[in-house]
Short mmCIF file of C-alpha atoms and ligand atoms in Angstrom, two decimals:
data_model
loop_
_atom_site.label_atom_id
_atom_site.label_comp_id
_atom_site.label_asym_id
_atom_site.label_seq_id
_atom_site.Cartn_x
_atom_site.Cartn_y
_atom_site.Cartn_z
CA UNK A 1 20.19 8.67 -12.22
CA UNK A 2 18.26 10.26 -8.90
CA UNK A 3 17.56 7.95 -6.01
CA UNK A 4 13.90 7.61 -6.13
CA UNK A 5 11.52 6.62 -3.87
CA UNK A 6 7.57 6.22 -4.73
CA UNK A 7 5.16 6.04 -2.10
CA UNK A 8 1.62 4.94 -3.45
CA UNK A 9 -2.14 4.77 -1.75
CA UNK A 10 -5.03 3.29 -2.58
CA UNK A 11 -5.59 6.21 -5.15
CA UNK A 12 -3.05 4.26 -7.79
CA UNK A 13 -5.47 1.37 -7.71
CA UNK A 14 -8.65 2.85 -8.43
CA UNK A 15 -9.05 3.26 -12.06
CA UNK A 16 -7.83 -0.83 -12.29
CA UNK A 17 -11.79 -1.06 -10.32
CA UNK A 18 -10.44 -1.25 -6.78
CA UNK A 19 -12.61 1.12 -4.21
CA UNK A 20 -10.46 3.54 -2.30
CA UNK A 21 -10.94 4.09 1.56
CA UNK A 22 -11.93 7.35 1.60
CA UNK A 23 -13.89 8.17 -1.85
CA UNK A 24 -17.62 8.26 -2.27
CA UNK A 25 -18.52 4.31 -1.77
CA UNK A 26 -14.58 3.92 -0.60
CA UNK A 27 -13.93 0.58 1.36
CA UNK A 28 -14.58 1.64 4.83
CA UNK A 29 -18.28 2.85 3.33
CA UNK A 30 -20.46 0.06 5.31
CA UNK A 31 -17.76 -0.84 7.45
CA UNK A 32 -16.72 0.12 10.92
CA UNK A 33 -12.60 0.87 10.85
CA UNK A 34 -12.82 0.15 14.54
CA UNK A 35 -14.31 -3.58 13.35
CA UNK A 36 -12.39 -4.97 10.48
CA UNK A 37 -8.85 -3.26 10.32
CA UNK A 38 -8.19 -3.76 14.46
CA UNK A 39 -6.77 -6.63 16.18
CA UNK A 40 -9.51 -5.70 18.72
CA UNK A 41 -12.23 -5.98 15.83
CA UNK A 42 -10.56 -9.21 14.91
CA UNK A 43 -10.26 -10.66 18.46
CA UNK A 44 -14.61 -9.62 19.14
CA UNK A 45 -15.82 -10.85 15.65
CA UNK A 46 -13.11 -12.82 13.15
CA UNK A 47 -15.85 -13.95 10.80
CA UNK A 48 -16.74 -10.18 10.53
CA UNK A 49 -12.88 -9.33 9.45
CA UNK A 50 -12.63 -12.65 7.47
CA UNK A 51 -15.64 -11.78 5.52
CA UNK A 52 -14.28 -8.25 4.61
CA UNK A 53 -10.89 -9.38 3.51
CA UNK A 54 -12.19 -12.56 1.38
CA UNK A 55 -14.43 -10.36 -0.84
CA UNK A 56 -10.84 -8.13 -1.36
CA UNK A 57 -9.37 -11.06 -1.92
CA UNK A 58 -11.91 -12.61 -4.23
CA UNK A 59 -11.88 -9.09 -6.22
CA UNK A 60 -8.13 -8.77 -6.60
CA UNK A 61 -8.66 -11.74 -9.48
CA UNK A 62 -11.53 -9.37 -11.11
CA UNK A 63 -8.68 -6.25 -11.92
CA UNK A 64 -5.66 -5.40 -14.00
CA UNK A 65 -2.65 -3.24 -13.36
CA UNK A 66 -3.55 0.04 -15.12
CA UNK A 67 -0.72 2.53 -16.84
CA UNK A 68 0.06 3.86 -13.48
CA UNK A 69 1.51 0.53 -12.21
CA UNK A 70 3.06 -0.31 -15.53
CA UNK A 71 5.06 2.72 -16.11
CA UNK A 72 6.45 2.53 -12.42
CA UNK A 73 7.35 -1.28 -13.27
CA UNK A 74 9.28 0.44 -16.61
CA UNK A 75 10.80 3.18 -14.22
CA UNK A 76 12.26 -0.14 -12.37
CA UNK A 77 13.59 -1.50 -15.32
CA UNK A 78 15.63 1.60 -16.37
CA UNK A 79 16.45 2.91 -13.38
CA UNK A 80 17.26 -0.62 -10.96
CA UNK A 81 18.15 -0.80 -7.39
CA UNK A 82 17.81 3.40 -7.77
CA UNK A 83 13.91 2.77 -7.23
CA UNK A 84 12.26 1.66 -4.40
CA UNK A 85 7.99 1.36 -4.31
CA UNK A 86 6.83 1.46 -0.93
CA UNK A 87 2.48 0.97 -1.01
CA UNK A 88 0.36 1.16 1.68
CA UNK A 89 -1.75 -1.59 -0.68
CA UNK A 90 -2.57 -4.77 -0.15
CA UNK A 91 -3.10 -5.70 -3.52
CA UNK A 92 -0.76 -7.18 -5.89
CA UNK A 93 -1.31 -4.84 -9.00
CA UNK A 94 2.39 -3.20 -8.79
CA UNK A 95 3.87 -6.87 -9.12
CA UNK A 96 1.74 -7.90 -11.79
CA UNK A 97 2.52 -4.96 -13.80
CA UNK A 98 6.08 -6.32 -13.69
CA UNK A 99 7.62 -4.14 -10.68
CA UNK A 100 10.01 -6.36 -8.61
CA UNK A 101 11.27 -3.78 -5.86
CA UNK A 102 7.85 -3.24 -4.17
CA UNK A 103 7.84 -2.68 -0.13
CA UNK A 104 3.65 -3.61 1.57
CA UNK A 105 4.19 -1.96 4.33
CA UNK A 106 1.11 -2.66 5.52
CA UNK A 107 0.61 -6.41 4.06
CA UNK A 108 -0.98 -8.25 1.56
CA UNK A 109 -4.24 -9.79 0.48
CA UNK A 110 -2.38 -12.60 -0.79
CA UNK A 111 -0.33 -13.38 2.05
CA UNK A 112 -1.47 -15.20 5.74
CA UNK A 113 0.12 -15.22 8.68
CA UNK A 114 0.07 -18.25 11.51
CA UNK A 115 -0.65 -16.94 14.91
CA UNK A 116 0.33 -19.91 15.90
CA UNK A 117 3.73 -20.41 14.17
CA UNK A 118 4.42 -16.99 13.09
CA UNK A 119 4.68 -17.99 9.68
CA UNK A 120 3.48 -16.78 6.54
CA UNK A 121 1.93 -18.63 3.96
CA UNK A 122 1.04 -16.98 0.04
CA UNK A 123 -2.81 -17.47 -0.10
CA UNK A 124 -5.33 -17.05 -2.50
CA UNK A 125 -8.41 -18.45 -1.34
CA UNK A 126 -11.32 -17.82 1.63
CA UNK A 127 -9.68 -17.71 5.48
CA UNK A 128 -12.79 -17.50 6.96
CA UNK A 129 -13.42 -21.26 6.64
CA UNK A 130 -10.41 -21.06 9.34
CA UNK A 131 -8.44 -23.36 7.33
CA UNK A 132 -5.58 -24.78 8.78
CA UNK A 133 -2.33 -23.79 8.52
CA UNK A 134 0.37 -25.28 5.40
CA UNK A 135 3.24 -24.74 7.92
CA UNK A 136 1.69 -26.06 11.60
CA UNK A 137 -1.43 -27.34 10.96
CA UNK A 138 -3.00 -25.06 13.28
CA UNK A 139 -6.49 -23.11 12.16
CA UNK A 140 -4.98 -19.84 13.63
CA UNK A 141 -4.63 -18.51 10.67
CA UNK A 142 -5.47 -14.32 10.14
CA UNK A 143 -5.03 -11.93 6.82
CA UNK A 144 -1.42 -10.79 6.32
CA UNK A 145 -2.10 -7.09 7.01
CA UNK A 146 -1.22 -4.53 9.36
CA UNK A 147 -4.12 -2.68 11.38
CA UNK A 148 -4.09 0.50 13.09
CA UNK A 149 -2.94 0.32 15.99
CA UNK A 150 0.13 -2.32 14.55
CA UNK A 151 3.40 -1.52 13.27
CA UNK A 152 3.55 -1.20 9.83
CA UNK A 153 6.18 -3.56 8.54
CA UNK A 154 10.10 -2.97 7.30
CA UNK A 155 10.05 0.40 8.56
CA UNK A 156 13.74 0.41 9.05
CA UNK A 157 13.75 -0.18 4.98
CA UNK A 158 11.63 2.37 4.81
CA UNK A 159 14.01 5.07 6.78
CA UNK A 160 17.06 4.33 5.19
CA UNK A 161 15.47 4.50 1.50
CA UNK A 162 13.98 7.84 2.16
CA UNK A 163 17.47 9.21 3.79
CA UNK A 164 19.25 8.67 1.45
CA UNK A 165 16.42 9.41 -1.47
CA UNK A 166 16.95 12.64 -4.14
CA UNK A 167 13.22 12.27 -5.17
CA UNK A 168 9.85 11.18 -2.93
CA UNK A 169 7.16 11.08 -4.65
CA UNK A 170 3.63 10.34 -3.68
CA UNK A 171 0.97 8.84 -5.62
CA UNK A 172 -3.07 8.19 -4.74
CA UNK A 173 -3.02 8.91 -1.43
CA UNK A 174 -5.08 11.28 1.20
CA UNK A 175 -2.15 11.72 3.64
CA UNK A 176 -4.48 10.56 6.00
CA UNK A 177 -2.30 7.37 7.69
CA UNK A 178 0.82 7.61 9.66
CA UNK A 179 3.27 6.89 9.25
CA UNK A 180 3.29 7.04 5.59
CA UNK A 181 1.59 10.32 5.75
CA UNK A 182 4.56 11.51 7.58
CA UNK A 183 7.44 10.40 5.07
CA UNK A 184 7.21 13.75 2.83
CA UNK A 185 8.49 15.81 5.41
CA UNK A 186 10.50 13.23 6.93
CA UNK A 187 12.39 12.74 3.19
CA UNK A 188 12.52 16.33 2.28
CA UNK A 189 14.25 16.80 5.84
CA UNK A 190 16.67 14.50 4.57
CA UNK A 191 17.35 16.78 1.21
CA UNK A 192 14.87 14.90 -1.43
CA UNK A 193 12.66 17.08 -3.62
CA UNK A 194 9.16 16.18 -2.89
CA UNK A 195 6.60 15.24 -5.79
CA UNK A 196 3.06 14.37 -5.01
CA UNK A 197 0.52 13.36 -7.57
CA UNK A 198 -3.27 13.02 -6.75
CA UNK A 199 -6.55 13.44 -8.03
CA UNK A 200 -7.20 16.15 -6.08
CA UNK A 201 -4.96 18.01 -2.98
CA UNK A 202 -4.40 16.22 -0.08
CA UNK A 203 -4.12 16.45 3.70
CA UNK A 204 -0.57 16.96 2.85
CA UNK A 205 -0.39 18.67 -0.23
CA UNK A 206 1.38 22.03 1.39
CA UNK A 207 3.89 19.86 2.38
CA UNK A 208 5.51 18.96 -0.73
CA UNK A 209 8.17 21.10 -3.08
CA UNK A 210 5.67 20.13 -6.11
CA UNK A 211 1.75 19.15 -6.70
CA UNK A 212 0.01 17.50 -9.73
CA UNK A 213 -3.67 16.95 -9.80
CA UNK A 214 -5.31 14.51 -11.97
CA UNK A 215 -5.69 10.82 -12.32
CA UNK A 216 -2.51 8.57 -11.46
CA UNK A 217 -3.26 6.98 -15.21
CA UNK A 218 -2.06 9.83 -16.96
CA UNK A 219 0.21 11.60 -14.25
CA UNK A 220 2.16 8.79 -13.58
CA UNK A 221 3.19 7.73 -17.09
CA UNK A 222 3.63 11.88 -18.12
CA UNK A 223 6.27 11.73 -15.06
CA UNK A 224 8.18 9.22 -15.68
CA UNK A 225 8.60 9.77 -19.52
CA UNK A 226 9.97 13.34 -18.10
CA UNK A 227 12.21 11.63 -16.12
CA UNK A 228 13.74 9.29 -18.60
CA UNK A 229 13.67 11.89 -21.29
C1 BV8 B 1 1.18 2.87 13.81
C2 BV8 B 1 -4.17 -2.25 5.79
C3 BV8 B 1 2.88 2.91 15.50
C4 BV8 B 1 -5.47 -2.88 5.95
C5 BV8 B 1 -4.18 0.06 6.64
C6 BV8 B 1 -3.53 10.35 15.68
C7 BV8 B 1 -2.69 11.14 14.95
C8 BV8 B 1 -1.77 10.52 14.10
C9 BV8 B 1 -1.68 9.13 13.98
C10 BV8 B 1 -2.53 8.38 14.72
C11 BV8 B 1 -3.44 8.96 15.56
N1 BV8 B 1 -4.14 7.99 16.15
C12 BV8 B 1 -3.69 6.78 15.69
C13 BV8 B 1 -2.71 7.02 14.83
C14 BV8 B 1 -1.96 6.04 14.13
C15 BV8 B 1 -2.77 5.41 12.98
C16 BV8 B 1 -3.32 6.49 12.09
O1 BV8 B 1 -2.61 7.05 11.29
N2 BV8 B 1 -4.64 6.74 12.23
C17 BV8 B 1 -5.27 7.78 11.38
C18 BV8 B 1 -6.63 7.32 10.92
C19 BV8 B 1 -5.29 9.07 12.14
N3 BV8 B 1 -1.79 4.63 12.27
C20 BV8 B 1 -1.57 3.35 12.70
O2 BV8 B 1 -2.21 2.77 13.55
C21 BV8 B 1 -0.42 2.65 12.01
N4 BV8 B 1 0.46 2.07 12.97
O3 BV8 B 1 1.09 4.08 13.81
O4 BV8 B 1 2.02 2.13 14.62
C22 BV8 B 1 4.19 3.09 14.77
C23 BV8 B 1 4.39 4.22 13.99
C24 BV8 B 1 5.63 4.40 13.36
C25 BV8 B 1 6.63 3.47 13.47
C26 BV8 B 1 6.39 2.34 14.25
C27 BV8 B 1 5.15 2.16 14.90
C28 BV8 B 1 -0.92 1.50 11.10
C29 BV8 B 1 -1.78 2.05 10.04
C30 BV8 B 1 -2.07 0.95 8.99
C31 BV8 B 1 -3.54 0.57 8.98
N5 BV8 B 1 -3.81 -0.33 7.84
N6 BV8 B 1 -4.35 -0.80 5.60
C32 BV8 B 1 -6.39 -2.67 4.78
O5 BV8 B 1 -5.96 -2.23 3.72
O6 BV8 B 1 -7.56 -3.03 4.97
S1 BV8 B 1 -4.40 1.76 6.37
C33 BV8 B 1 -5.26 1.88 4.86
O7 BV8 B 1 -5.86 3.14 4.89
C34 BV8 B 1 -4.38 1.88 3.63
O8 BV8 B 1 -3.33 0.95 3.69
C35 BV8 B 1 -3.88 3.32 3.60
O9 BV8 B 1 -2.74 3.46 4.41
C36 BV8 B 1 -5.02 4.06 4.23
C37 BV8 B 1 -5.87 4.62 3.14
O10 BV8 B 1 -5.25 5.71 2.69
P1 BV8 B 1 -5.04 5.93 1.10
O11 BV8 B 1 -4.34 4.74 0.52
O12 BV8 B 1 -4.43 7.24 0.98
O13 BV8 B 1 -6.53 5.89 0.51
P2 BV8 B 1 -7.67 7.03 0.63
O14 BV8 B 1 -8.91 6.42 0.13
O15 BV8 B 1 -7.64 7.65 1.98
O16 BV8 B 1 -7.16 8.16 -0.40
C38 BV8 B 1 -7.07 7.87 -1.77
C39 BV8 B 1 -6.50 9.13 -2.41
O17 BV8 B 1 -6.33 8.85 -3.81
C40 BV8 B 1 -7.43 10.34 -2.29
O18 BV8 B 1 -6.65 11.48 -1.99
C41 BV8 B 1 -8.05 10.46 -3.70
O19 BV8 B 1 -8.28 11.79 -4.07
C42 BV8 B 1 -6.93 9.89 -4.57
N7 BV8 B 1 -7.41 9.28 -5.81
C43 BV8 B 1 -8.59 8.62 -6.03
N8 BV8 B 1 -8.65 8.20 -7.33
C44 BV8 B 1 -7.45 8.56 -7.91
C45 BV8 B 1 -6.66 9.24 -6.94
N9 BV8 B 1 -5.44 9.74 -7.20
C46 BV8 B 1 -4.97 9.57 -8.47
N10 BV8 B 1 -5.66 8.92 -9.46
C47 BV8 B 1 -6.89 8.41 -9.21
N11 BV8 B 1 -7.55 7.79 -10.20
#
């Protein structure tokens, strides 16, 4: 079986109810980037930033995986340590669908992190009643996600699963964020064929061997069926 790597965007999410960034009433619609998804933004106005990621949070319980997320979590079970899911999400849809070899590489709703131990501590409620921290017991406590201008995390993972990958493909995303928007060409340098599937073409759509437009609900399940067959 191929070594496969998936790389999926906000677009994978949206038909389970979860706004994108970049689509008509998309996330950042309302929203200043510069103000809730900096550590500048969170170092002027943290009840601003805590606010934005509490209603995420508080929405993640509204949604389900759809049959994007569950046919990558069957793609796992068939195909083992061959697959690797890296998501620019922060939402725990791919996990709940059953997939166990998932890579945030830019954080997770569910997930804060001490600034003043370091630590990280799986959370599910409000931070923006700076609630102390389970580890330290200091109220220091921010969202578990990486902001631009931050490095994204596990990057070395990252490189080494798309060097030695057969088959990148890309799901639900604009190719608008580095460095994830820079892993097609950085994988097909490295000899994979390049897959992406998206509701519509992309900033990096001419970048990739192969394109598929339509939703990820019934691309994603047609692809890996074809791949199993
Ligand atoms: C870094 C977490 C150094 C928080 C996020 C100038 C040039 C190039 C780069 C830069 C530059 N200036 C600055 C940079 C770097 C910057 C960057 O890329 N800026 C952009 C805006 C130019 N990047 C950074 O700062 C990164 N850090 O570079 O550190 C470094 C680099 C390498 C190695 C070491 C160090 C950190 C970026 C991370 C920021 N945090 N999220 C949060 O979620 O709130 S980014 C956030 O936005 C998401 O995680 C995601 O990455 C991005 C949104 O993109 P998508 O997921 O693609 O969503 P979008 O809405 O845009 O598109 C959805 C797509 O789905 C659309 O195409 C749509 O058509 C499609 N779709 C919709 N519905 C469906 C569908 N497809 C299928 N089915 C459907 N039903």
């Amino acid at each position: 079986m191929p070594r496969v790597v998936v790389l999926t965007g906000a677009g994978i999410s949206a038909e389970s109810g979860i706004p994108t960034f970049r689509d008509a009433d998309g996330l950042w619609e309302g929203h200043r980037v510069e103000d809730v998804a900096t550590p500048e933004g969170f170092e002027r106005s943290p009840m601003v930033v805590h606010r934005f990621y509490d209603a995420r949070r508080a929405a993640l319980a509204e949604v389900e995986p759809n049959p994007a997320h569950h046919a990558l979590a069957e793609l796992e079970r068939r195909l083992g340590d061959d697959l690797l899911v890296v998501t620019q999400n922060i939402d725990d849809l791919h996990e709940r669908a059953g997939s166990t070899r998932v890579l945030h590489m830019h954080g997770e709703l569910l997930s804060a992190l001490c600034l003043g131990c370091g630590r990280r501590s799986r959370w599910t409620h409000d931070l923006g009643d700076l609630p102390p921290c389970p580890r330290c017991g200091s109220c220091e406590l921010r969202p578990d996600v990486v902001w631009f201008g931050e490095i994204p995390y596990q990057m070395d993972r990252i490189q080494d699963a798309l060097e030695s990958a057969d088959l990148f493909v890309s799901v639900g995303t604009s190719g608008a964020v580095y460095p994830a928007a820079g892993f097609v060409q950085y994988a097909a340098r490295c000899g994979a064929r390049t897959l992406e599937l998206n509701l519509v073409p992309s900033a990096g759509t001419s970048m990739f061997h192969e394109s598929r437009h339509g939703a990820a609900g019934v691309l994603v399940p047609e692809w890996v069926a074809e791949l199993l067959r």
